[in-house]
């Protein structure tokens, strides 16, 4: 039992070491690859960048990256982040809200998110954060295919 735990611990440590070594070689916004830009928005004195592998949101389940950078392009840890895709009521369609679930990455200020968009079209992305960089809030429009 004890042996097993130790072996797992070593494996994990090795994996993390490899991941750190690989990550440090690429990426201009730290060690986490952010993909192609979908949209940027100014929040206070920071820039929030929403990105993914294609640079385009789509209908359904998907992963996105959200990063916060200062004027020099350096990632800034903003603490707790929320992003909600909102679509107002239209005709027979009720208002929709699809929230992104975020996890932090090895780069403070860069967050990985998962969201399931109900359908394509124009969404209002409601972004907020609260933490070491203060409070910030903005809304920007983004189109999903
Ligand atoms: Cu809708």
PDB file of C-alpha atoms and ligand atoms in Angstrom:
ATOM      1  CA  UNK A   1       0.000   0.000   0.000  1.00  0.00           C
ATOM      2  CA  UNK A   2       2.622   2.503   1.108  1.00  0.00           C
ATOM      3  CA  UNK A   3       4.967   1.526  -1.739  1.00  0.00           C
ATOM      4  CA  UNK A   4       2.260   2.149  -4.283  1.00  0.00           C
ATOM      5  CA  UNK A   5       1.654   5.674  -3.025  1.00  0.00           C
ATOM      6  CA  UNK A   6       5.367   6.476  -3.186  1.00  0.00           C
ATOM      7  CA  UNK A   7       5.701   5.167  -6.750  1.00  0.00           C
ATOM      8  CA  UNK A   8       2.728   7.248  -7.821  1.00  0.00           C
ATOM      9  CA  UNK A   9       4.251  10.276  -6.152  1.00  0.00           C
ATOM     10  CA  UNK A  10       7.529   9.827  -8.016  1.00  0.00           C
ATOM     11  CA  UNK A  11       5.719   9.341 -11.326  1.00  0.00           C
ATOM     12  CA  UNK A  12       3.742  12.508 -10.751  1.00  0.00           C
ATOM     13  CA  UNK A  13       6.853  14.467  -9.789  1.00  0.00           C
ATOM     14  CA  UNK A  14       8.602  13.257 -12.951  1.00  0.00           C
ATOM     15  CA  UNK A  15       5.622  14.171 -15.081  1.00  0.00           C
ATOM     16  CA  UNK A  16       5.461  17.657 -13.590  1.00  0.00           C
ATOM     17  CA  UNK A  17       9.198  18.128 -14.116  1.00  0.00           C
ATOM     18  CA  UNK A  18       8.860  17.116 -17.774  1.00  0.00           C
ATOM     19  CA  UNK A  19       5.813  19.312 -18.260  1.00  0.00           C
ATOM     20  CA  UNK A  20       7.625  22.276 -16.716  1.00  0.00           C
ATOM     21  CA  UNK A  21      10.717  21.674 -18.866  1.00  0.00           C
ATOM     22  CA  UNK A  22       8.679  21.478 -22.068  1.00  0.00           C
ATOM     23  CA  UNK A  23       6.482  24.390 -21.178  1.00  0.00           C
ATOM     24  CA  UNK A  24       9.296  26.794 -20.488  1.00  0.00           C
ATOM     25  CA  UNK A  25      10.563  26.559 -24.075  1.00  0.00           C
ATOM     26  CA  UNK A  26       7.584  28.015 -25.898  1.00  0.00           C
ATOM     27  CA  UNK A  27       4.854  30.596 -25.583  1.00  0.00           C
ATOM     28  CA  UNK A  28       5.260  34.321 -25.262  1.00  0.00           C
ATOM     29  CA  UNK A  29       2.717  34.560 -22.450  1.00  0.00           C
ATOM     30  CA  UNK A  30       4.438  32.157 -20.085  1.00  0.00           C
ATOM     31  CA  UNK A  31       4.505  28.391 -20.098  1.00  0.00           C
ATOM     32  CA  UNK A  32       0.924  27.737 -21.209  1.00  0.00           C
ATOM     33  CA  UNK A  33      -0.037  27.647 -24.883  1.00  0.00           C
ATOM     34  CA  UNK A  34      -3.043  29.891 -25.465  1.00  0.00           C
ATOM     35  CA  UNK A  35      -3.838  29.135 -29.128  1.00  0.00           C
ATOM     36  CA  UNK A  36      -5.500  31.616 -31.463  1.00  0.00           C
ATOM     37  CA  UNK A  37      -7.275  34.752 -30.305  1.00  0.00           C
ATOM     38  CA  UNK A  38     -11.079  34.745 -30.437  1.00  0.00           C
ATOM     39  CA  UNK A  39     -11.537  38.176 -28.891  1.00  0.00           C
ATOM     40  CA  UNK A  40      -9.782  40.634 -26.621  1.00  0.00           C
ATOM     41  CA  UNK A  41     -11.417  43.024 -24.173  1.00  0.00           C
ATOM     42  CA  UNK A  42     -10.003  45.794 -22.015  1.00  0.00           C
ATOM     43  CA  UNK A  43     -10.832  45.457 -18.315  1.00  0.00           C
ATOM     44  CA  UNK A  44      -9.463  48.314 -16.230  1.00  0.00           C
ATOM     45  CA  UNK A  45      -5.731  48.456 -16.977  1.00  0.00           C
ATOM     46  CA  UNK A  46      -5.634  44.830 -18.094  1.00  0.00           C
ATOM     47  CA  UNK A  47      -6.397  43.082 -21.366  1.00  0.00           C
ATOM     48  CA  UNK A  48      -8.449  39.896 -21.276  1.00  0.00           C
ATOM     49  CA  UNK A  49      -7.871  37.529 -24.193  1.00  0.00           C
ATOM     50  CA  UNK A  50     -10.238  34.698 -25.025  1.00  0.00           C
ATOM     51  CA  UNK A  51      -8.636  32.069 -27.233  1.00  0.00           C
ATOM     52  CA  UNK A  52      -8.720  28.449 -28.348  1.00  0.00           C
ATOM     53  CA  UNK A  53      -7.156  26.181 -30.958  1.00  0.00           C
ATOM     54  CA  UNK A  54      -9.127  27.590 -33.894  1.00  0.00           C
ATOM     55  CA  UNK A  55      -9.741  31.227 -32.928  1.00  0.00           C
ATOM     56  CA  UNK A  56     -13.470  30.584 -33.304  1.00  0.00           C
ATOM     57  CA  UNK A  57     -16.236  29.643 -30.861  1.00  0.00           C
ATOM     58  CA  UNK A  58     -18.688  26.969 -31.964  1.00  0.00           C
ATOM     59  CA  UNK A  59     -21.926  25.459 -30.828  1.00  0.00           C
ATOM     60  CA  UNK A  60     -21.621  22.700 -28.194  1.00  0.00           C
ATOM     61  CA  UNK A  61     -18.919  21.574 -25.788  1.00  0.00           C
ATOM     62  CA  UNK A  62     -15.528  23.204 -26.114  1.00  0.00           C
ATOM     63  CA  UNK A  63     -12.456  24.402 -24.299  1.00  0.00           C
ATOM     64  CA  UNK A  64     -11.232  27.972 -24.209  1.00  0.00           C
ATOM     65  CA  UNK A  65      -8.329  29.814 -22.650  1.00  0.00           C
ATOM     66  CA  UNK A  66      -8.738  33.143 -20.915  1.00  0.00           C
ATOM     67  CA  UNK A  67      -5.649  35.175 -20.125  1.00  0.00           C
ATOM     68  CA  UNK A  68      -5.145  38.521 -18.439  1.00  0.00           C
ATOM     69  CA  UNK A  69      -2.148  40.628 -19.353  1.00  0.00           C
ATOM     70  CA  UNK A  70      -0.805  44.030 -18.389  1.00  0.00           C
ATOM     71  CA  UNK A  71       0.323  46.768 -20.785  1.00  0.00           C
ATOM     72  CA  UNK A  72       3.645  44.986 -21.337  1.00  0.00           C
ATOM     73  CA  UNK A  73       1.911  41.706 -22.227  1.00  0.00           C
ATOM     74  CA  UNK A  74       2.872  39.989 -18.983  1.00  0.00           C
ATOM     75  CA  UNK A  75       0.236  37.623 -17.484  1.00  0.00           C
ATOM     76  CA  UNK A  76      -1.439  38.980 -14.355  1.00  0.00           C
ATOM     77  CA  UNK A  77      -3.061  36.794 -11.707  1.00  0.00           C
ATOM     78  CA  UNK A  78      -6.570  38.164 -11.173  1.00  0.00           C
ATOM     79  CA  UNK A  79      -7.769  35.534  -8.698  1.00  0.00           C
ATOM     80  CA  UNK A  80     -11.341  34.334  -9.184  1.00  0.00           C
ATOM     81  CA  UNK A  81     -12.701  34.621 -12.724  1.00  0.00           C
ATOM     82  CA  UNK A  82     -16.197  34.243 -14.117  1.00  0.00           C
ATOM     83  CA  UNK A  83     -17.368  34.300 -17.727  1.00  0.00           C
ATOM     84  CA  UNK A  84     -20.971  33.838 -18.735  1.00  0.00           C
ATOM     85  CA  UNK A  85     -22.223  33.665 -22.304  1.00  0.00           C
ATOM     86  CA  UNK A  86     -25.571  35.402 -22.375  1.00  0.00           C
ATOM     87  CA  UNK A  87     -28.115  35.673 -25.145  1.00  0.00           C
ATOM     88  CA  UNK A  88     -31.196  37.784 -24.621  1.00  0.00           C
ATOM     89  CA  UNK A  89     -34.664  36.458 -25.273  1.00  0.00           C
ATOM     90  CA  UNK A  90     -35.449  36.480 -29.006  1.00  0.00           C
ATOM     91  CA  UNK A  91     -38.828  35.598 -30.421  1.00  0.00           C
ATOM     92  CA  UNK A  92     -39.821  32.200 -29.068  1.00  0.00           C
ATOM     93  CA  UNK A  93     -36.323  31.534 -27.688  1.00  0.00           C
ATOM     94  CA  UNK A  94     -35.924  32.221 -23.977  1.00  0.00           C
ATOM     95  CA  UNK A  95     -32.847  34.039 -22.668  1.00  0.00           C
ATOM     96  CA  UNK A  96     -29.848  31.749 -22.452  1.00  0.00           C
ATOM     97  CA  UNK A  97     -26.885  31.701 -20.075  1.00  0.00           C
ATOM     98  CA  UNK A  98     -23.974  29.333 -20.600  1.00  0.00           C
ATOM     99  CA  UNK A  99     -21.288  29.781 -17.959  1.00  0.00           C
ATOM    100  CA  UNK A 100     -17.662  28.800 -18.428  1.00  0.00           C
ATOM    101  CA  UNK A 101     -16.082  26.508 -15.821  1.00  0.00           C
ATOM    102  CA  UNK A 102     -12.506  27.652 -15.172  1.00  0.00           C
ATOM    103  CA  UNK A 103      -9.427  26.017 -13.770  1.00  0.00           C
ATOM    104  CA  UNK A 104      -6.090  27.696 -13.163  1.00  0.00           C
ATOM    105  CA  UNK A 105      -2.984  26.693 -15.098  1.00  0.00           C
ATOM    106  CA  UNK A 106       0.715  26.661 -14.253  1.00  0.00           C
ATOM    107  CA  UNK A 107       0.822  30.289 -15.431  1.00  0.00           C
ATOM    108  CA  UNK A 108      -0.932  32.661 -13.010  1.00  0.00           C
ATOM    109  CA  UNK A 109      -3.274  34.841 -15.050  1.00  0.00           C
ATOM    110  CA  UNK A 110      -3.967  32.143 -17.649  1.00  0.00           C
ATOM    111  CA  UNK A 111      -7.123  30.090 -17.118  1.00  0.00           C
ATOM    112  CA  UNK A 112      -8.505  27.053 -18.912  1.00  0.00           C
ATOM    113  CA  UNK A 113     -12.259  26.981 -19.379  1.00  0.00           C
ATOM    114  CA  UNK A 114     -14.953  24.581 -20.504  1.00  0.00           C
ATOM    115  CA  UNK A 115     -18.296  25.693 -21.870  1.00  0.00           C
ATOM    116  CA  UNK A 116     -21.261  24.231 -23.684  1.00  0.00           C
ATOM    117  CA  UNK A 117     -22.837  26.803 -26.000  1.00  0.00           C
ATOM    118  CA  UNK A 118     -26.493  26.085 -26.760  1.00  0.00           C
ATOM    119  CA  UNK A 119     -26.190  27.225 -30.363  1.00  0.00           C
ATOM    120  CA  UNK A 120     -24.321  29.482 -32.739  1.00  0.00           C
ATOM    121  CA  UNK A 121     -24.906  33.196 -33.184  1.00  0.00           C
ATOM    122  CA  UNK A 122     -23.999  36.317 -31.288  1.00  0.00           C
ATOM    123  CA  UNK A 123     -23.418  35.999 -27.543  1.00  0.00           C
ATOM    124  CA  UNK A 124     -22.733  38.606 -24.880  1.00  0.00           C
ATOM    125  CA  UNK A 125     -19.682  37.482 -22.955  1.00  0.00           C
ATOM    126  CA  UNK A 126     -20.030  38.767 -19.399  1.00  0.00           C
ATOM    127  CA  UNK A 127     -16.624  38.730 -17.772  1.00  0.00           C
ATOM    128  CA  UNK A 128     -15.720  39.473 -14.159  1.00  0.00           C
ATOM    129  CA  UNK A 129     -12.801  38.905 -11.820  1.00  0.00           C
ATOM    130  CA  UNK A 130     -11.952  39.549  -8.199  1.00  0.00           C
ATOM    131  CA  UNK A 131      -8.626  39.092  -6.445  1.00  0.00           C
ATOM    132  CA  UNK A 132      -5.078  40.408  -6.166  1.00  0.00           C
ATOM    133  CA  UNK A 133      -5.530  42.764  -9.162  1.00  0.00           C
ATOM    134  CA  UNK A 134      -8.745  44.214  -7.730  1.00  0.00           C
ATOM    135  CA  UNK A 135     -12.197  43.889  -9.224  1.00  0.00           C
ATOM    136  CA  UNK A 136     -12.984  44.059 -12.914  1.00  0.00           C
ATOM    137  CA  UNK A 137     -16.041  43.632 -15.063  1.00  0.00           C
ATOM    138  CA  UNK A 138     -16.844  43.967 -18.747  1.00  0.00           C
ATOM    139  CA  UNK A 139     -19.140  42.641 -21.445  1.00  0.00           C
ATOM    140  CA  UNK A 140     -18.169  42.023 -25.048  1.00  0.00           C
ATOM    141  CA  UNK A 141     -19.927  40.397 -27.949  1.00  0.00           C
ATOM    142  CA  UNK A 142     -18.598  37.284 -29.586  1.00  0.00           C
ATOM    143  CA  UNK A 143     -20.011  35.133 -32.372  1.00  0.00           C
ATOM    144  CA  UNK A 144     -20.130  31.352 -32.300  1.00  0.00           C
ATOM    145  CA  UNK A 145     -20.374  29.233 -35.454  1.00  0.00           C
TER     146      UNK A 145
HETATM  147 CU1  LIG B   1     -29.995  31.594 -27.750  1.00  0.00          CU
END
